[in-house]
Coordinates of C-alpha atoms in Angstrom, one line a residue:
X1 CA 81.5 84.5 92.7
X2 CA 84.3 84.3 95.0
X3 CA 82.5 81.3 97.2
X4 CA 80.8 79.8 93.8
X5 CA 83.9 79.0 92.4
X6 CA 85.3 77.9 95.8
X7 CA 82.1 75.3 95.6
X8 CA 83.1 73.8 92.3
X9 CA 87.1 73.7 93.2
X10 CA 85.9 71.1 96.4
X11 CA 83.7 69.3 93.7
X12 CA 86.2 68.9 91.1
X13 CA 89.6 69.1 92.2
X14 CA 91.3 66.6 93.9
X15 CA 93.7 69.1 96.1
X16 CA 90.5 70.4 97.4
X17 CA 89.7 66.3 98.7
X18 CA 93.1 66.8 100.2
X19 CA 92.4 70.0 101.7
X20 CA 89.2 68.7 103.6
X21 CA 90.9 65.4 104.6
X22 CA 93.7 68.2 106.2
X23 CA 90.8 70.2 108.0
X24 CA 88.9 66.9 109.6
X25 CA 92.8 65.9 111.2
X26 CA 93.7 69.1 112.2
X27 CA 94.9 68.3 115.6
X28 CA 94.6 72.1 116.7
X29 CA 91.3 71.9 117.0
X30 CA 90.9 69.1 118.7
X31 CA 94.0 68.5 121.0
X32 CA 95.5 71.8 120.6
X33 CA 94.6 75.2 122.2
X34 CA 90.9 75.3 120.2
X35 CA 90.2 72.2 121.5
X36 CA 90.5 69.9 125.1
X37 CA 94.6 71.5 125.1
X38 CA 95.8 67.6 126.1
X39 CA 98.7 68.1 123.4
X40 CA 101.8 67.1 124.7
X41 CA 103.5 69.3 122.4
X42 CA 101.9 72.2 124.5
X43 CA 104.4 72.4 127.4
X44 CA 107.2 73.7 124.7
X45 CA 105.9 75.8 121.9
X46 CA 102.9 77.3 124.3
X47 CA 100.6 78.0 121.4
X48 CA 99.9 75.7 118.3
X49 CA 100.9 78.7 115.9
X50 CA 104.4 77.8 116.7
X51 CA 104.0 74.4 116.3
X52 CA 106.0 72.7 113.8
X53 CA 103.0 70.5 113.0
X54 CA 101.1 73.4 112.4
X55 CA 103.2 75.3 110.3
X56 CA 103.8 72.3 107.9
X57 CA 100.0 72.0 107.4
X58 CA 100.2 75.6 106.4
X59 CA 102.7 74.9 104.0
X60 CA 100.9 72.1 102.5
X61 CA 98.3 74.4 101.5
X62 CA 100.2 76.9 100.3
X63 CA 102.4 74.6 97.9
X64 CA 99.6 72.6 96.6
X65 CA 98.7 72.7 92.6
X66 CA 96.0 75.4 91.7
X67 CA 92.8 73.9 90.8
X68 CA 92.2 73.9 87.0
X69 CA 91.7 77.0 84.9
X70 CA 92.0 78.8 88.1
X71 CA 94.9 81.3 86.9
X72 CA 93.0 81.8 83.3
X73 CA 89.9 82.4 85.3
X74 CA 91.6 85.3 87.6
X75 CA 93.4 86.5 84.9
X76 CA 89.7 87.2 83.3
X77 CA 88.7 88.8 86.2
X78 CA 91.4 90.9 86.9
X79 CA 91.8 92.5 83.1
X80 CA 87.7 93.1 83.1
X81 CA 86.7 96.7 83.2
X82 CA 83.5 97.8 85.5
X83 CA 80.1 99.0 84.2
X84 CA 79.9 102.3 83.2
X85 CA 76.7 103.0 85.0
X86 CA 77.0 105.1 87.9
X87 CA 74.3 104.0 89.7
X88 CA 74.9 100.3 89.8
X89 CA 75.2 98.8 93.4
X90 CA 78.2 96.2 94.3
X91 CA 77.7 93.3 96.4
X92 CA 81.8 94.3 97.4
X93 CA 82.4 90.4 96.9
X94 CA 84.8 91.3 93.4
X95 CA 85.3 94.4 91.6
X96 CA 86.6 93.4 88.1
X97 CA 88.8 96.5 88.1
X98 CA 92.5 97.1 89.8
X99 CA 91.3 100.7 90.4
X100 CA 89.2 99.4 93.8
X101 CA 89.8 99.7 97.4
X102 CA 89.6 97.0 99.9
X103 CA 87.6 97.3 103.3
X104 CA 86.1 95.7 106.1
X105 CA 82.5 95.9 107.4
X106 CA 81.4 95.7 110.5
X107 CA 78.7 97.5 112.5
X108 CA 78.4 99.0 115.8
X109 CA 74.8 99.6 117.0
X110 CA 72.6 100.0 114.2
X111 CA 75.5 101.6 112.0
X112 CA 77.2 100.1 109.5
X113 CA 81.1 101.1 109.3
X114 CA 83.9 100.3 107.2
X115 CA 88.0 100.9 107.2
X116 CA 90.4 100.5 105.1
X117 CA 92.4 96.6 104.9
X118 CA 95.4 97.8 104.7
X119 CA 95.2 98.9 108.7
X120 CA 93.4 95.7 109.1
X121 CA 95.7 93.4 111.8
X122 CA 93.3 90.7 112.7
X123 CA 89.6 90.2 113.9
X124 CA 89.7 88.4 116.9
X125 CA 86.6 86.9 119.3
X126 CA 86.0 88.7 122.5
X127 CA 89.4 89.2 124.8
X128 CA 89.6 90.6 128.5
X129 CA 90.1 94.2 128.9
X130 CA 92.4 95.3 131.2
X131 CA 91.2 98.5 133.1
X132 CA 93.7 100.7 133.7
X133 CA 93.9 103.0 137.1
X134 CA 92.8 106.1 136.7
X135 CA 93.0 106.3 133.5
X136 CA 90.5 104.3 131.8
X137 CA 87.1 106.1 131.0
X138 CA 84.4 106.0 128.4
X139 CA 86.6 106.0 125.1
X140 CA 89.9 104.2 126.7
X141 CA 88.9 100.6 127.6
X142 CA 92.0 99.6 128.6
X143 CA 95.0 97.3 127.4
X144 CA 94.1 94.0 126.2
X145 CA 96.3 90.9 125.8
X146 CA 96.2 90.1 121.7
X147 CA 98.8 86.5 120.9
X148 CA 101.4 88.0 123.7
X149 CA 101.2 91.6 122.3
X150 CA 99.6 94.5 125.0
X151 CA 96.9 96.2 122.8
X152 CA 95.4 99.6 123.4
X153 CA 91.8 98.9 123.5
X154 CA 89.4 101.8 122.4
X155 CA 85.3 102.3 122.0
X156 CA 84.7 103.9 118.3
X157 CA 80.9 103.9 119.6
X158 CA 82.2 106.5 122.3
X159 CA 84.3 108.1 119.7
X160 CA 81.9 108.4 117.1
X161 CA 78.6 109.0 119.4
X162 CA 77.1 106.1 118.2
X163 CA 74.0 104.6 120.2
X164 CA 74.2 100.9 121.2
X165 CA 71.3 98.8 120.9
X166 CA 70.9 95.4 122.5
X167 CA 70.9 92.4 120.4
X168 CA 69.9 89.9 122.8
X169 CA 66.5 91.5 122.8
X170 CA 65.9 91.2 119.4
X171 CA 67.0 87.1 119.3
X172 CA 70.0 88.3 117.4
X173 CA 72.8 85.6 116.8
X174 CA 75.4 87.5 115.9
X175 CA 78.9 87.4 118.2
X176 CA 80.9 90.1 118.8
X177 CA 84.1 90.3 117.9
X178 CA 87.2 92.7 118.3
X179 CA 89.6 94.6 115.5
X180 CA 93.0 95.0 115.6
X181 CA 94.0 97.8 113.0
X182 CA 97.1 100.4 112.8
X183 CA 100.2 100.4 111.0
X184 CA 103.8 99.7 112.9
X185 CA 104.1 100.0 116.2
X186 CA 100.6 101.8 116.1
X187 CA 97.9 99.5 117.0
X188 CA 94.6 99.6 118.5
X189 CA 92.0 97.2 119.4
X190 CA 88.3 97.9 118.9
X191 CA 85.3 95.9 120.3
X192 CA 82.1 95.6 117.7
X193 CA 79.1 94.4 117.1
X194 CA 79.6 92.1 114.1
X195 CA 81.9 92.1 111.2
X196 CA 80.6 90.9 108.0
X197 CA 84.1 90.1 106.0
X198 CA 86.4 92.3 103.7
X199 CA 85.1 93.3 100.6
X200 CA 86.2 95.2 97.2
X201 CA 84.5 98.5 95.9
X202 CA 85.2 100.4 92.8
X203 CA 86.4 103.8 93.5
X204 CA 83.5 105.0 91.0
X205 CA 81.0 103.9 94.4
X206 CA 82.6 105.8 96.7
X207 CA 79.9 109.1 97.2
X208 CA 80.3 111.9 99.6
X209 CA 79.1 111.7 102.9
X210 CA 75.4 113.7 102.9
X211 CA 74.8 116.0 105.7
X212 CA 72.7 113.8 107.6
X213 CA 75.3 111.6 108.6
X214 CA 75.8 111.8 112.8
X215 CA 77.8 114.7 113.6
X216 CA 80.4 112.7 115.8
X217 CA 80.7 110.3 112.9
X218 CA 80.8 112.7 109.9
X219 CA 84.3 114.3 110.3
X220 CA 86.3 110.9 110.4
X221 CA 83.9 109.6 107.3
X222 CA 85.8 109.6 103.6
X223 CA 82.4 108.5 101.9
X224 CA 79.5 106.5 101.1
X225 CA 79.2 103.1 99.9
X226 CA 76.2 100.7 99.2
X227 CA 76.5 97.3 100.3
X228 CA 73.4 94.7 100.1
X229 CA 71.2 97.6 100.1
X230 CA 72.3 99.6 103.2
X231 CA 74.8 102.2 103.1
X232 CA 78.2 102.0 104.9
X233 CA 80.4 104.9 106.1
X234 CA 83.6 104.3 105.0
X235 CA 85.8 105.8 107.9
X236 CA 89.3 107.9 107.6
X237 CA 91.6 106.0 109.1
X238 CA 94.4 108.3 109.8
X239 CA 92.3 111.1 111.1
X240 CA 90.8 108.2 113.6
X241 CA 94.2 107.3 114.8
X242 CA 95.5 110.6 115.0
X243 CA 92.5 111.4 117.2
X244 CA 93.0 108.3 119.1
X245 CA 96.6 109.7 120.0
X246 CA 95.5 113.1 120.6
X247 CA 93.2 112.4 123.2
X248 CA 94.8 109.2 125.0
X249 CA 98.6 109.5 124.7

């Protein structure tokens, strides 16, 4: 619904003309550091996200005028109670329903995993890892270099025994990508697969994990949910960090 009614703002609203005009001269992506880096401006600020230029795009977008009917429509949303039925399946792109929790997918392997957003930092492409002597192995990576900021870098496939499978051999064209989650000053990175986006999920989805989940996996998994069919394990985060500490600090 989310990207319906993002498809009808760009056809009827004139701040969404604006907003496309702003996207086909952004100069980041084609002067800046996403695109051939011959910005002038790049000898001084180092990186276009401190960029004055930048940053007054950004605010252009944040102080334009909402599309029409686009508060009444959220207000409709938000005060609309879920279904009753306890078998229904979300698509997690809305839950009508303040009683939902927010998570991101992503798979490693063949397994589809989720965490909470709220220890979501950022979703990067693939960075370098940084071995570490003697102490780099099979769970620690290494440190990795995330906007300035040194990153622990850590394999949840490792941690949760999770076996890899090779998308190249089955014409897969998916990229990987990296997660930076924690809370504070405790951060880690962690490489996967694919990440399919954050999504919403009444708490009323949320079904214990059976038995047959992998035994690595099953002691850091909160609970079930369905998404487009499949069902993801929805990961405790604070046991995983906590067990990240345990065993690399």
């Amino acid at each position: 619904m989310m990207r319906d009614l993002a498809t009808s703002t760009n056809q009827s609203n004139p701040c969404a003309e604006g907003i496309e005009q702003a996207q086909l001269n952004d100069c980041w992506n084609r002067i800046g550091v996403m695109g051939d880096r011959s910005c002038d401006r790049l000898t001084t600020v180092m990186h276009c996200y401190d960029c004055p230029v930048y940053a007054a795009a950004g605010d252009s977008l944040l102080k334009r005028e909402p599309p029409q009917n686009y508060l009444d429509e959220w207000v409709d949303i938000l005060t609309e109670m879920p279904a009753d039925s306890e078998d229904a399946e979300s698509d997690g792109t809305i839950v009508r329903t303040v009683d939902a929790i927010s998570v991101i997918i992503f798979r490693l392997g063949s397994e589809r995993l989720s965490l909470p957003v709220r220890v979501l930092q950022e979703v990067t492409p693939p960075c370098v890892i940084q071995p570490v002597p003697h102490r780099s192995n099979e769970l620690f990576l290494g440190l990795v270099n995330i906007r300035g900021e040194t990153v622990l870098c850590a394999s949840l496939s490792h941690l949760l025994n999770l076996e890899s499978i090779d998308d190249n051999s089955s014409n897969s064209s998916h990229t990987k990508r990296m997660i930076l989650a924690g809370q504070g000053d405790e951060k880690w990175v962690f490489p996967v697969d694919e990440v399919y986006g954050v999504f919403r999920f009444h708490l009323s989805e949320l079904r214990d994990a059976p038995i047959v989940v992998a035994k690595a996996a099953e002691a850091y998994t909160q609970g079930i949910v369905h998404w487009q069919g499949q069902k993801v394990n929805y990961l405790d985060s604070e046991l995983l960090f906590y067990t990240l500490n345990y065993k690399i600090l």
